[in-house]
Amino acid sequence: MSKIKTKIIKVDPENLKEERVKEAAKIIKRGGTVAFPTETVYGLGANGLDERAVERIFKAKGRPQDNPLILHIAFKEQLEELVEDIPEEAFKIMEKFWPGPLTLIFKKSAKVPDKITGGLSTVAIRMPDNKIALKIIELAGIPIAAPSANTSGRPSPTNASHVVEDLCSKINMVVDGGSTGIGVESTVLDMSGEIPMVLRPGGITYEDLKLLINNVELDKSIIKDDENIIPKSPGQKYKHYAPKGEMTVFSGDVENMVSSINYFAKKYIKEGKKVGIMATEETKSRYSKGTVLVMGSRENKESIAKNLFNIIREFDNLDVDIILAEGIDTIGIGRAIMNRMKKASGNNLKRV
Ligand code: TXA
Ligand code: MG
């Protein structure tokens, strides 16, 4: 792939001046690629109605062609020309959760290029809750296709330096708007079938959705760890977030996790391996061996979601051979966190 010069601009989301992001919108309108922050993770944006522009996203990320992209919009009116029909319940959901970390799947209209949907008859749409993202979409005046702005297979980027690490010289611009708030990607909810199905857990939790519509279900691939189940969301089947080191996720009673992790840390260190431990505020002082990084507090799982991908990247930079990670409960945002941890470890779970 030929190198391109990546321009990096800093934008203060609290004091957003249209002037600052005009160029980003212009690049996208003309078929280029721009990474920008959303409330979940950074996205790599391109004109969602231009196949050649979308192709540049796939190239820069090294993304498999059959993994469809999310179209990002800034106004609900933009939805109409992109989808075939909007079920009644979807209006209720959008009213409550848009803009926000929730992607909805609908039957696609003829206007949506096949490149976006990987040949599927459905399309994923989301309205992000981030001033910079919304302004860029508004100024570009088109739906913006934006997967997470990482190299395929690596953890999603939660700040601009992660994007630069992966995509420098491969995209036209990075809009640096600081760290993203939520830290895990949006919930993907399929509205195209009989029953609304959560295909990927994320910022809007299953419990949140249940409170609004009671007939929502979790896709089997989320509930079970069975690898034989083919996920409905193509992206869920690929290797994801994989750190360089071999990662194990522990689950069970916190005391048991701490003693197991201590046991394995000692064992691996004795074998001459470099060990990283993903701990929580509550347990960090209980580890005497290995490099301990704190994900956040068990009392505030949002803090864990926010730090998760950064910590996995950090362990790559530290070149650890082994990562021993504490699991957390799957209530609320915990479900999304455990889903990402399991994927990062290649489903290497140890119940203790
Ligand atoms: O929070 C997010 O959603 C971020 C930010 C940038 O908006 N974006 C993101 O995009 O995570 P990406 O491409 O990394 O993940 C999109 C997921 C993939 O798992 C993909 O397979 C799924 O959505 N998806 C897209 N279109 C789909 C469709 N028509 N049917 C089923 N799954 C779909
Ligand atoms: Mg992604």
mmCIF file of C-alpha atoms and ligand atoms in Angstrom:
data_model
loop_
_atom_site.group_PDB
_atom_site.id
_atom_site.type_symbol
_atom_site.label_atom_id
_atom_site.label_comp_id
_atom_site.label_asym_id
_atom_site.label_seq_id
_atom_site.Cartn_x
_atom_site.Cartn_y
_atom_site.Cartn_z
ATOM 1 C CA MET A 1 0.000 0.000 0.000
ATOM 2 C CA SER A 2 1.392 3.388 -0.970
ATOM 3 C CA LYS A 3 2.020 5.778 1.894
ATOM 4 C CA ILE A 4 -0.105 8.863 2.391
ATOM 5 C CA LYS A 5 0.587 11.837 4.577
ATOM 6 C CA THR A 6 -1.671 11.725 7.616
ATOM 7 C CA LYS A 7 -2.607 15.149 8.909
ATOM 8 C CA ILE A 8 -3.345 15.282 12.628
ATOM 9 C CA ILE A 9 -5.503 18.070 14.032
ATOM 10 C CA LYS A 10 -6.484 18.688 17.647
ATOM 11 C CA VAL A 11 -10.063 19.698 18.407
ATOM 12 C CA ASP A 12 -11.466 20.632 21.792
ATOM 13 C CA PRO A 13 -14.922 19.040 22.037
ATOM 14 C CA GLU A 14 -15.909 21.494 24.767
ATOM 15 C CA ASN A 15 -15.145 24.461 22.554
ATOM 16 C CA LEU A 16 -15.905 23.122 19.102
ATOM 17 C CA LYS A 17 -15.376 25.585 16.266
ATOM 18 C CA GLU A 18 -16.852 24.626 12.920
ATOM 19 C CA GLU A 19 -13.724 25.954 11.185
ATOM 20 C CA ARG A 20 -11.613 23.265 12.875
ATOM 21 C CA VAL A 21 -13.515 20.328 11.425
ATOM 22 C CA LYS A 22 -14.452 21.792 8.017
ATOM 23 C CA GLU A 23 -11.401 20.287 6.385
ATOM 24 C CA ALA A 24 -12.206 16.844 7.820
ATOM 25 C CA ALA A 25 -15.698 16.995 6.300
ATOM 26 C CA LYS A 26 -14.256 18.181 2.990
ATOM 27 C CA ILE A 27 -11.787 15.279 2.833
ATOM 28 C CA ILE A 28 -14.609 12.816 3.439
ATOM 29 C CA LYS A 29 -16.840 14.466 0.828
ATOM 30 C CA ARG A 30 -14.032 14.132 -1.717
ATOM 31 C CA GLY A 31 -13.568 10.418 -1.075
ATOM 32 C CA GLY A 32 -10.776 10.451 1.539
ATOM 33 C CA THR A 33 -10.494 8.846 4.992
ATOM 34 C CA VAL A 34 -10.651 10.625 8.361
ATOM 35 C CA ALA A 35 -10.485 9.133 11.848
ATOM 36 C CA PHE A 36 -12.587 10.957 14.438
ATOM 37 C CA PRO A 37 -13.794 10.371 17.994
ATOM 38 C CA THR A 38 -17.238 9.072 18.881
ATOM 39 C CA GLU A 39 -18.575 8.487 22.392
ATOM 40 C CA THR A 40 -17.574 4.799 22.159
ATOM 41 C CA VAL A 41 -14.283 4.450 20.257
ATOM 42 C CA TYR A 42 -12.584 6.310 17.379
ATOM 43 C CA GLY A 43 -14.080 5.608 13.967
ATOM 44 C CA LEU A 44 -12.424 5.634 10.548
ATOM 45 C CA GLY A 45 -14.817 7.583 8.360
ATOM 46 C CA ALA A 46 -15.382 7.790 4.607
ATOM 47 C CA ASN A 47 -18.277 8.715 2.309
ATOM 48 C CA GLY A 48 -20.749 5.879 2.901
ATOM 49 C CA LEU A 49 -22.371 6.251 -0.505
ATOM 50 C CA ASP A 50 -19.117 6.082 -2.471
ATOM 51 C CA GLU A 51 -17.803 2.550 -3.048
ATOM 52 C CA ARG A 52 -14.283 3.721 -3.868
ATOM 53 C CA ALA A 53 -14.070 5.757 -0.668
ATOM 54 C CA VAL A 54 -15.359 2.817 1.354
ATOM 55 C CA GLU A 55 -12.762 0.571 -0.292
ATOM 56 C CA ARG A 56 -10.073 2.849 1.225
ATOM 57 C CA ILE A 57 -11.371 2.024 4.720
ATOM 58 C CA PHE A 58 -11.074 -1.720 4.074
ATOM 59 C CA LYS A 59 -7.547 -1.242 2.708
ATOM 60 C CA ALA A 60 -6.287 0.931 5.570
ATOM 61 C CA LYS A 61 -7.644 -1.435 8.234
ATOM 62 C CA GLY A 62 -6.846 -4.687 6.407
ATOM 63 C CA ARG A 63 -10.484 -5.582 7.021
ATOM 64 C CA PRO A 64 -12.123 -8.699 5.530
ATOM 65 C CA GLN A 65 -14.464 -7.667 2.694
ATOM 66 C CA ASP A 66 -17.447 -9.562 4.079
ATOM 67 C CA ASN A 67 -17.454 -7.643 7.371
ATOM 68 C CA PRO A 68 -20.056 -4.896 6.924
ATOM 69 C CA LEU A 69 -19.694 -1.296 8.097
ATOM 70 C CA ILE A 70 -21.917 0.977 10.173
ATOM 71 C CA LEU A 71 -23.319 4.119 8.520
ATOM 72 C CA HIS A 72 -23.208 7.116 10.857
ATOM 73 C CA ILE A 73 -25.863 9.817 10.585
ATOM 74 C CA ALA A 74 -26.453 13.143 12.337
ATOM 75 C CA PHE A 75 -30.236 13.510 11.809
ATOM 76 C CA LYS A 76 -33.038 10.973 11.957
ATOM 77 C CA GLU A 77 -34.255 12.209 8.550
ATOM 78 C CA GLN A 78 -31.121 10.708 6.989
ATOM 79 C CA LEU A 79 -32.411 7.244 7.861
ATOM 80 C CA GLU A 80 -35.303 7.255 5.415
ATOM 81 C CA GLU A 81 -33.338 6.990 2.188
ATOM 82 C CA LEU A 82 -31.037 4.283 3.596
ATOM 83 C CA VAL A 83 -33.544 1.702 4.816
ATOM 84 C CA GLU A 84 -36.581 -0.118 3.448
ATOM 85 C CA ASP A 85 -38.861 -0.157 6.434
ATOM 86 C CA ILE A 86 -38.680 0.992 10.019
ATOM 87 C CA PRO A 87 -40.571 -1.177 12.499
ATOM 88 C CA GLU A 88 -42.748 0.635 15.051
ATOM 89 C CA GLU A 89 -40.520 -0.366 17.959
ATOM 90 C CA ALA A 90 -37.467 1.129 16.270
ATOM 91 C CA PHE A 91 -38.988 4.619 16.565
ATOM 92 C CA LYS A 92 -39.347 4.146 20.308
ATOM 93 C CA ILE A 93 -35.779 2.908 20.576
ATOM 94 C CA MET A 94 -34.334 5.758 18.510
ATOM 95 C CA GLU A 95 -36.334 8.312 20.463
ATOM 96 C CA LYS A 96 -34.798 7.065 23.699
ATOM 97 C CA PHE A 97 -31.254 6.074 22.744
ATOM 98 C CA TRP A 98 -30.203 8.232 19.754
ATOM 99 C CA PRO A 99 -27.807 9.889 19.661
ATOM 100 C CA GLY A 100 -26.021 7.184 21.635
ATOM 101 C CA PRO A 101 -24.021 3.941 21.623
ATOM 102 C CA LEU A 102 -26.634 1.870 19.826
ATOM 103 C CA THR A 103 -26.431 0.626 16.223
ATOM 104 C CA LEU A 104 -29.645 -0.552 14.581
ATOM 105 C CA ILE A 105 -29.879 -3.040 11.714
ATOM 106 C CA PHE A 106 -32.614 -2.516 9.115
ATOM 107 C CA LYS A 107 -33.434 -3.872 5.651
ATOM 108 C CA LYS A 108 -31.311 -1.786 3.307
ATOM 109 C CA SER A 109 -32.497 0.447 0.479
ATOM 110 C CA ALA A 110 -31.042 0.321 -3.051
ATOM 111 C CA LYS A 111 -29.059 3.467 -2.275
ATOM 112 C CA VAL A 112 -26.707 1.654 0.123
ATOM 113 C CA PRO A 113 -23.697 0.203 -1.736
ATOM 114 C CA ASP A 114 -23.059 -3.546 -1.388
ATOM 115 C CA LYS A 115 -19.561 -2.741 -0.231
ATOM 116 C CA ILE A 116 -21.038 -1.290 2.991
ATOM 117 C CA THR A 117 -23.143 -4.332 3.806
ATOM 118 C CA GLY A 118 -20.744 -7.035 2.645
ATOM 119 C CA GLY A 119 -23.491 -8.219 0.295
ATOM 120 C CA LEU A 120 -26.118 -8.546 3.068
ATOM 121 C CA SER A 121 -29.665 -7.273 2.523
ATOM 122 C CA THR A 122 -29.490 -5.340 5.800
ATOM 123 C CA VAL A 123 -27.608 -2.204 6.846
ATOM 124 C CA ALA A 124 -26.279 -1.005 10.221
ATOM 125 C CA ILE A 125 -26.990 2.624 11.193
ATOM 126 C CA ARG A 126 -26.024 4.685 14.195
ATOM 127 C CA MET A 127 -26.198 8.278 15.422
ATOM 128 C CA PRO A 128 -23.154 8.859 17.642
ATOM 129 C CA ASP A 129 -23.374 11.027 20.747
ATOM 130 C CA ASN A 130 -20.257 13.096 20.183
ATOM 131 C CA LYS A 131 -20.202 16.740 19.106
ATOM 132 C CA ILE A 132 -17.168 16.368 16.844
ATOM 133 C CA ALA A 133 -18.559 13.302 15.077
ATOM 134 C CA LEU A 134 -21.986 14.893 14.617
ATOM 135 C CA LYS A 135 -20.483 18.116 13.267
ATOM 136 C CA ILE A 136 -18.330 16.259 10.731
ATOM 137 C CA ILE A 137 -21.319 14.204 9.527
ATOM 138 C CA GLU A 138 -23.470 17.321 9.313
ATOM 139 C CA LEU A 139 -20.874 19.302 7.334
ATOM 140 C CA ALA A 140 -20.127 16.379 5.017
ATOM 141 C CA GLY A 141 -23.871 16.121 4.342
ATOM 142 C CA ILE A 142 -23.754 12.364 3.712
ATOM 143 C CA PRO A 143 -23.922 9.218 5.831
ATOM 144 C CA ILE A 144 -20.397 8.371 6.961
ATOM 145 C CA ALA A 145 -19.238 4.758 6.980
ATOM 146 C CA ALA A 146 -17.049 4.259 10.044
ATOM 147 C CA PRO A 147 -15.679 1.083 11.554
ATOM 148 C CA SER A 148 -13.442 1.350 14.609
ATOM 149 C CA ALA A 149 -10.203 3.105 13.558
ATOM 150 C CA ASN A 150 -7.820 0.257 14.357
ATOM 151 C CA THR A 151 -5.955 -2.272 12.244
ATOM 152 C CA SER A 152 -8.273 -5.280 11.897
ATOM 153 C CA GLY A 153 -7.754 -7.683 14.781
ATOM 154 C CA ARG A 154 -6.277 -5.094 17.167
ATOM 155 C CA PRO A 155 -8.126 -3.468 20.101
ATOM 156 C CA SER A 156 -10.423 -0.573 19.154
ATOM 157 C CA PRO A 157 -8.810 2.860 19.638
ATOM 158 C CA THR A 158 -9.968 4.930 22.603
ATOM 159 C CA ASN A 159 -7.637 7.872 21.979
ATOM 160 C CA ALA A 160 -5.957 9.471 18.962
ATOM 161 C CA SER A 161 -2.537 7.984 19.692
ATOM 162 C CA HIS A 162 -3.996 4.477 19.285
ATOM 163 C CA VAL A 163 -5.240 5.511 15.839
ATOM 164 C CA VAL A 164 -1.855 6.945 14.894
ATOM 165 C CA GLU A 165 -0.166 3.752 16.142
ATOM 166 C CA ASP A 166 -2.258 1.642 13.741
ATOM 167 C CA LEU A 167 -3.112 3.837 10.779
ATOM 168 C CA CYS A 168 -0.473 6.547 10.359
ATOM 169 C CA SER A 169 0.467 6.929 6.653
ATOM 170 C CA LYS A 170 -2.618 4.943 5.656
ATOM 171 C CA ILE A 171 -5.373 7.547 6.097
ATOM 172 C CA ASN A 172 -5.731 11.247 5.265
ATOM 173 C CA MET A 173 -6.510 12.739 8.652
ATOM 174 C CA VAL A 174 -6.875 12.076 12.380
ATOM 175 C CA VAL A 175 -9.101 14.424 14.356
ATOM 176 C CA ASP A 176 -7.792 14.252 17.905
ATOM 177 C CA GLY A 177 -10.653 15.012 20.289
ATOM 178 C CA GLY A 178 -9.159 13.363 23.372
ATOM 179 C CA SER A 179 -10.195 10.085 24.986
ATOM 180 C CA THR A 180 -13.552 8.511 24.164
ATOM 181 C CA GLY A 181 -15.979 8.214 27.058
ATOM 182 C CA ILE A 182 -17.473 4.734 26.927
ATOM 183 C CA GLY A 183 -14.507 2.768 25.656
ATOM 184 C CA VAL A 184 -16.299 -0.252 24.167
ATOM 185 C CA GLU A 185 -18.131 -0.199 20.840
ATOM 186 C CA SER A 186 -21.844 0.390 20.397
ATOM 187 C CA THR A 187 -24.490 -2.243 21.008
ATOM 188 C CA VAL A 188 -25.632 -3.786 17.719
ATOM 189 C CA LEU A 189 -29.380 -4.462 17.703
ATOM 190 C CA ASP A 190 -30.960 -6.240 14.741
ATOM 191 C CA MET A 191 -34.402 -4.767 13.986
ATOM 192 C CA SER A 192 -34.804 -6.561 10.657
ATOM 193 C CA GLY A 193 -36.340 -9.786 11.988
ATOM 194 C CA GLU A 194 -39.402 -10.792 14.015
ATOM 195 C CA ILE A 195 -37.746 -10.179 17.379
ATOM 196 C CA PRO A 196 -35.159 -7.467 18.083
ATOM 197 C CA MET A 197 -31.847 -9.278 18.632
ATOM 198 C CA VAL A 198 -28.716 -8.000 20.324
ATOM 199 C CA LEU A 199 -25.852 -9.133 18.065
ATOM 200 C CA ARG A 200 -23.099 -7.304 19.949
ATOM 201 C CA PRO A 201 -23.348 -6.105 23.570
ATOM 202 C CA GLY A 202 -22.179 -2.531 24.116
ATOM 203 C CA GLY A 203 -22.834 0.865 25.655
ATOM 204 C CA ILE A 204 -26.631 0.497 25.738
ATOM 205 C CA THR A 205 -27.164 -2.585 27.848
ATOM 206 C CA TYR A 206 -29.574 -5.469 27.379
ATOM 207 C CA GLU A 207 -31.214 -4.361 30.643
ATOM 208 C CA ASP A 208 -31.679 -0.812 29.228
ATOM 209 C CA LEU A 209 -33.374 -2.251 26.141
ATOM 210 C CA LYS A 210 -35.517 -4.676 28.143
ATOM 211 C CA LEU A 211 -36.936 -1.787 30.128
ATOM 212 C CA LEU A 212 -38.152 -0.125 26.936
ATOM 213 C CA ILE A 213 -39.238 -3.105 24.814
ATOM 214 C CA ASN A 214 -39.789 -6.453 26.479
ATOM 215 C CA ASN A 215 -39.399 -8.746 23.479
ATOM 216 C CA VAL A 216 -35.675 -8.205 22.934
ATOM 217 C CA GLU A 217 -33.287 -11.180 22.920
ATOM 218 C CA LEU A 218 -29.567 -11.871 23.006
ATOM 219 C CA ASP A 219 -28.063 -13.668 20.009
ATOM 220 C CA LYS A 220 -26.943 -17.194 20.929
ATOM 221 C CA SER A 221 -23.326 -16.418 20.134
ATOM 222 C CA ILE A 222 -23.307 -13.842 22.946
ATOM 223 C CA ILE A 223 -24.805 -16.129 25.571
ATOM 224 C CA LYS A 224 -22.761 -19.236 24.835
ATOM 225 C CA ASP A 225 -19.036 -19.637 24.484
ATOM 226 C CA ASP A 226 -19.685 -22.304 21.894
ATOM 227 C CA GLU A 227 -17.555 -21.538 18.878
ATOM 228 C CA ASN A 228 -19.719 -23.702 16.638
ATOM 229 C CA ILE A 229 -22.469 -21.137 16.679
ATOM 230 C CA ILE A 230 -22.090 -18.851 13.688
ATOM 231 C CA PRO A 231 -22.749 -15.303 14.871
ATOM 232 C CA LYS A 232 -25.334 -13.264 12.947
ATOM 233 C CA SER A 233 -23.015 -10.281 13.021
ATOM 234 C CA PRO A 234 -20.162 -11.095 10.633
ATOM 235 C CA GLY A 235 -17.676 -9.064 12.684
ATOM 236 C CA GLN A 236 -18.225 -11.290 15.701
ATOM 237 C CA LYS A 237 -16.656 -14.313 14.012
ATOM 238 C CA TYR A 238 -13.238 -12.798 13.420
ATOM 239 C CA LYS A 239 -10.271 -12.792 15.728
ATOM 240 C CA HIS A 240 -10.510 -9.579 17.718
ATOM 241 C CA TYR A 241 -8.555 -7.346 20.033
ATOM 242 C CA ALA A 242 -5.849 -9.999 20.245
ATOM 243 C CA PRO A 243 -2.851 -8.924 22.322
ATOM 244 C CA LYS A 244 0.630 -10.253 21.485
ATOM 245 C CA GLY A 245 0.827 -12.077 24.796
ATOM 246 C CA GLU A 246 -1.212 -15.170 25.623
ATOM 247 C CA MET A 247 -4.250 -13.995 27.572
ATOM 248 C CA THR A 248 -6.364 -15.903 30.094
ATOM 249 C CA VAL A 249 -9.581 -14.514 31.564
ATOM 250 C CA PHE A 250 -10.515 -15.799 35.011
ATOM 251 C CA SER A 251 -14.086 -15.936 36.220
ATOM 252 C CA GLY A 252 -15.708 -16.830 39.501
ATOM 253 C CA ASP A 253 -15.397 -15.660 43.065
ATOM 254 C CA VAL A 254 -13.038 -12.671 43.436
ATOM 255 C CA GLU A 255 -10.964 -14.337 46.172
ATOM 256 C CA ASN A 256 -10.515 -17.441 44.021
ATOM 257 C CA MET A 257 -9.507 -15.315 41.028
ATOM 258 C CA VAL A 258 -6.871 -13.492 43.076
ATOM 259 C CA SER A 259 -5.319 -16.713 44.370
ATOM 260 C CA SER A 260 -5.380 -18.409 40.963
ATOM 261 C CA ILE A 261 -3.811 -15.407 39.262
ATOM 262 C CA ASN A 262 -1.118 -15.235 41.954
ATOM 263 C CA TYR A 263 -0.458 -18.935 41.498
ATOM 264 C CA PHE A 264 -0.130 -18.710 37.715
ATOM 265 C CA ALA A 265 1.895 -15.480 37.876
ATOM 266 C CA LYS A 266 4.480 -17.178 40.076
ATOM 267 C CA LYS A 267 4.550 -20.268 37.892
ATOM 268 C CA TYR A 268 5.071 -18.338 34.635
ATOM 269 C CA ILE A 269 7.631 -15.968 36.130
ATOM 270 C CA LYS A 270 9.610 -18.983 37.347
ATOM 271 C CA GLU A 271 9.571 -20.222 33.739
ATOM 272 C CA GLY A 272 11.201 -16.940 32.745
ATOM 273 C CA LYS A 273 8.100 -15.360 31.226
ATOM 274 C CA LYS A 274 7.049 -11.733 31.497
ATOM 275 C CA VAL A 275 3.610 -11.598 33.133
ATOM 276 C CA GLY A 276 0.966 -8.845 33.043
ATOM 277 C CA ILE A 277 -2.016 -8.814 35.393
ATOM 278 C CA MET A 278 -5.296 -7.027 34.645
ATOM 279 C CA ALA A 279 -6.566 -6.149 38.110
ATOM 280 C CA THR A 280 -9.230 -3.945 39.658
ATOM 281 C CA GLU A 281 -8.981 -1.143 42.258
ATOM 282 C CA GLU A 282 -10.291 -3.566 44.855
ATOM 283 C CA THR A 283 -7.659 -6.237 44.208
ATOM 284 C CA LYS A 284 -4.552 -4.426 42.918
ATOM 285 C CA SER A 285 -2.665 -4.581 46.236
ATOM 286 C CA ARG A 286 -3.077 -8.346 46.389
ATOM 287 C CA TYR A 287 -0.565 -9.072 43.640
ATOM 288 C CA SER A 288 3.111 -9.074 44.494
ATOM 289 C CA LYS A 289 4.488 -10.467 41.221
ATOM 290 C CA GLY A 290 4.149 -9.390 37.590
ATOM 291 C CA THR A 291 3.200 -6.049 36.029
ATOM 292 C CA VAL A 292 -0.158 -5.013 37.453
ATOM 293 C CA LEU A 293 -2.428 -2.629 35.505
ATOM 294 C CA VAL A 294 -5.714 -1.495 36.991
ATOM 295 C CA MET A 295 -8.741 -1.645 34.673
ATOM 296 C CA GLY A 296 -11.025 0.274 37.032
ATOM 297 C CA SER A 297 -13.315 -0.389 39.942
ATOM 298 C CA ARG A 298 -15.744 -3.272 40.366
ATOM 299 C CA GLU A 299 -18.084 -0.697 41.897
ATOM 300 C CA ASN A 300 -17.966 1.357 38.709
ATOM 301 C CA LYS A 301 -17.848 -0.960 35.717
ATOM 302 C CA GLU A 302 -18.028 2.022 33.345
ATOM 303 C CA SER A 303 -14.474 2.818 34.447
ATOM 304 C CA ILE A 304 -13.401 -0.683 33.415
ATOM 305 C CA ALA A 305 -15.054 -0.328 29.983
ATOM 306 C CA LYS A 306 -13.259 2.972 29.472
ATOM 307 C CA ASN A 307 -9.773 1.561 30.202
ATOM 308 C CA LEU A 308 -10.047 -1.952 28.821
ATOM 309 C CA PHE A 309 -8.656 -1.521 25.296
ATOM 310 C CA ASN A 310 -5.974 0.895 26.416
ATOM 311 C CA ILE A 311 -4.679 -1.656 28.914
ATOM 312 C CA ILE A 312 -4.575 -4.427 26.332
ATOM 313 C CA ARG A 313 -2.527 -2.124 24.085
ATOM 314 C CA GLU A 314 -0.344 -1.150 27.038
ATOM 315 C CA PHE A 315 0.577 -4.788 27.643
ATOM 316 C CA ASP A 316 1.600 -5.039 23.976
ATOM 317 C CA ASN A 317 3.910 -2.054 24.466
ATOM 318 C CA LEU A 318 5.331 -3.694 27.585
ATOM 319 C CA ASP A 319 5.933 -6.881 25.579
ATOM 320 C CA VAL A 320 4.455 -9.235 28.138
ATOM 321 C CA ASP A 321 4.299 -12.928 27.229
ATOM 322 C CA ILE A 322 1.347 -13.745 29.440
ATOM 323 C CA ILE A 323 -1.735 -11.720 30.450
ATOM 324 C CA LEU A 324 -3.782 -12.893 33.428
ATOM 325 C CA ALA A 325 -7.058 -10.972 33.603
ATOM 326 C CA GLU A 326 -9.698 -10.812 36.304
ATOM 327 C CA GLY A 327 -13.182 -11.290 34.885
ATOM 328 C CA ILE A 328 -16.160 -9.288 36.097
ATOM 329 C CA ASP A 329 -19.897 -9.952 36.401
ATOM 330 C CA THR A 330 -21.996 -9.679 33.236
ATOM 331 C CA ILE A 331 -24.662 -7.365 34.611
ATOM 332 C CA GLY A 332 -25.183 -4.113 32.673
ATOM 333 C CA ILE A 333 -22.062 -2.924 30.812
ATOM 334 C CA GLY A 334 -20.290 -5.975 32.318
ATOM 335 C CA ARG A 335 -21.699 -8.094 29.490
ATOM 336 C CA ALA A 336 -19.926 -5.972 26.864
ATOM 337 C CA ILE A 337 -16.703 -5.954 28.876
ATOM 338 C CA MET A 338 -16.640 -9.741 29.274
ATOM 339 C CA ASN A 339 -17.544 -10.177 25.592
ATOM 340 C CA ARG A 340 -14.462 -8.123 24.578
ATOM 341 C CA MET A 341 -12.215 -9.824 27.138
ATOM 342 C CA LYS A 342 -13.265 -13.268 25.930
ATOM 343 C CA LYS A 343 -12.576 -12.301 22.337
ATOM 344 C CA ALA A 344 -9.222 -10.782 23.208
ATOM 345 C CA SER A 345 -8.210 -14.021 24.882
ATOM 346 C CA GLY A 346 -9.439 -16.176 21.977
ATOM 347 C CA ASN A 347 -12.071 -17.581 24.377
ATOM 348 C CA ASN A 348 -9.425 -18.706 26.843
ATOM 349 C CA LEU A 349 -11.579 -18.703 29.986
ATOM 350 C CA LYS A 350 -10.696 -20.269 33.303
ATOM 351 C CA ARG A 351 -13.498 -20.719 35.816
ATOM 352 C CA VAL A 352 -12.213 -20.812 39.375
HETATM 353 O O1 TXA B 1 -19.163 2.092 18.515
HETATM 354 C C1 TXA B 1 -19.110 1.686 17.351
HETATM 355 O O2 TXA B 1 -20.019 1.033 16.839
HETATM 356 C C2 TXA B 1 -17.879 2.059 16.531
HETATM 357 C C3 TXA B 1 -17.866 3.552 16.324
HETATM 358 C C4 TXA B 1 -16.741 4.007 15.447
HETATM 359 O O3 TXA B 1 -19.102 3.976 15.821
HETATM 360 N N1 TXA B 1 -17.864 1.354 15.288
HETATM 361 C C5 TXA B 1 -17.642 0.017 15.199
HETATM 362 O O4 TXA B 1 -17.644 -0.471 13.914
HETATM 363 O O5 TXA B 1 -17.452 -0.689 16.176
HETATM 364 P P1 TXA B 1 -17.054 -1.896 13.525
HETATM 365 O O6 TXA B 1 -17.066 -1.925 12.043
HETATM 366 O O7 TXA B 1 -15.743 -2.087 14.191
HETATM 367 O O8 TXA B 1 -18.130 -2.898 14.030
HETATM 368 C C6 TXA B 1 -19.376 -3.003 13.366
HETATM 369 C C7 TXA B 1 -20.066 -4.289 13.747
HETATM 370 C C8 TXA B 1 -19.354 -5.485 13.188
HETATM 371 O O9 TXA B 1 -19.374 -6.530 14.150
HETATM 372 C C9 TXA B 1 -20.228 -5.832 11.970
HETATM 373 O O10 TXA B 1 -20.139 -7.177 11.609
HETATM 374 C C10 TXA B 1 -21.602 -5.472 12.473
HETATM 375 O O11 TXA B 1 -21.397 -4.280 13.218
HETATM 376 N N2 TXA B 1 -22.529 -5.194 11.366
HETATM 377 C C11 TXA B 1 -22.469 -4.189 10.472
HETATM 378 N N3 TXA B 1 -23.482 -4.295 9.578
HETATM 379 C C12 TXA B 1 -24.175 -5.390 9.908
HETATM 380 C C13 TXA B 1 -25.322 -6.047 9.373
HETATM 381 N N4 TXA B 1 -25.961 -5.592 8.289
HETATM 382 N N5 TXA B 1 -25.768 -7.172 9.984
HETATM 383 C C14 TXA B 1 -25.146 -7.652 11.083
HETATM 384 N N6 TXA B 1 -24.055 -7.073 11.651
HETATM 385 C C15 TXA B 1 -23.578 -5.969 11.066
HETATM 386 MG MG MG B 2 -14.089 -2.945 15.023
#
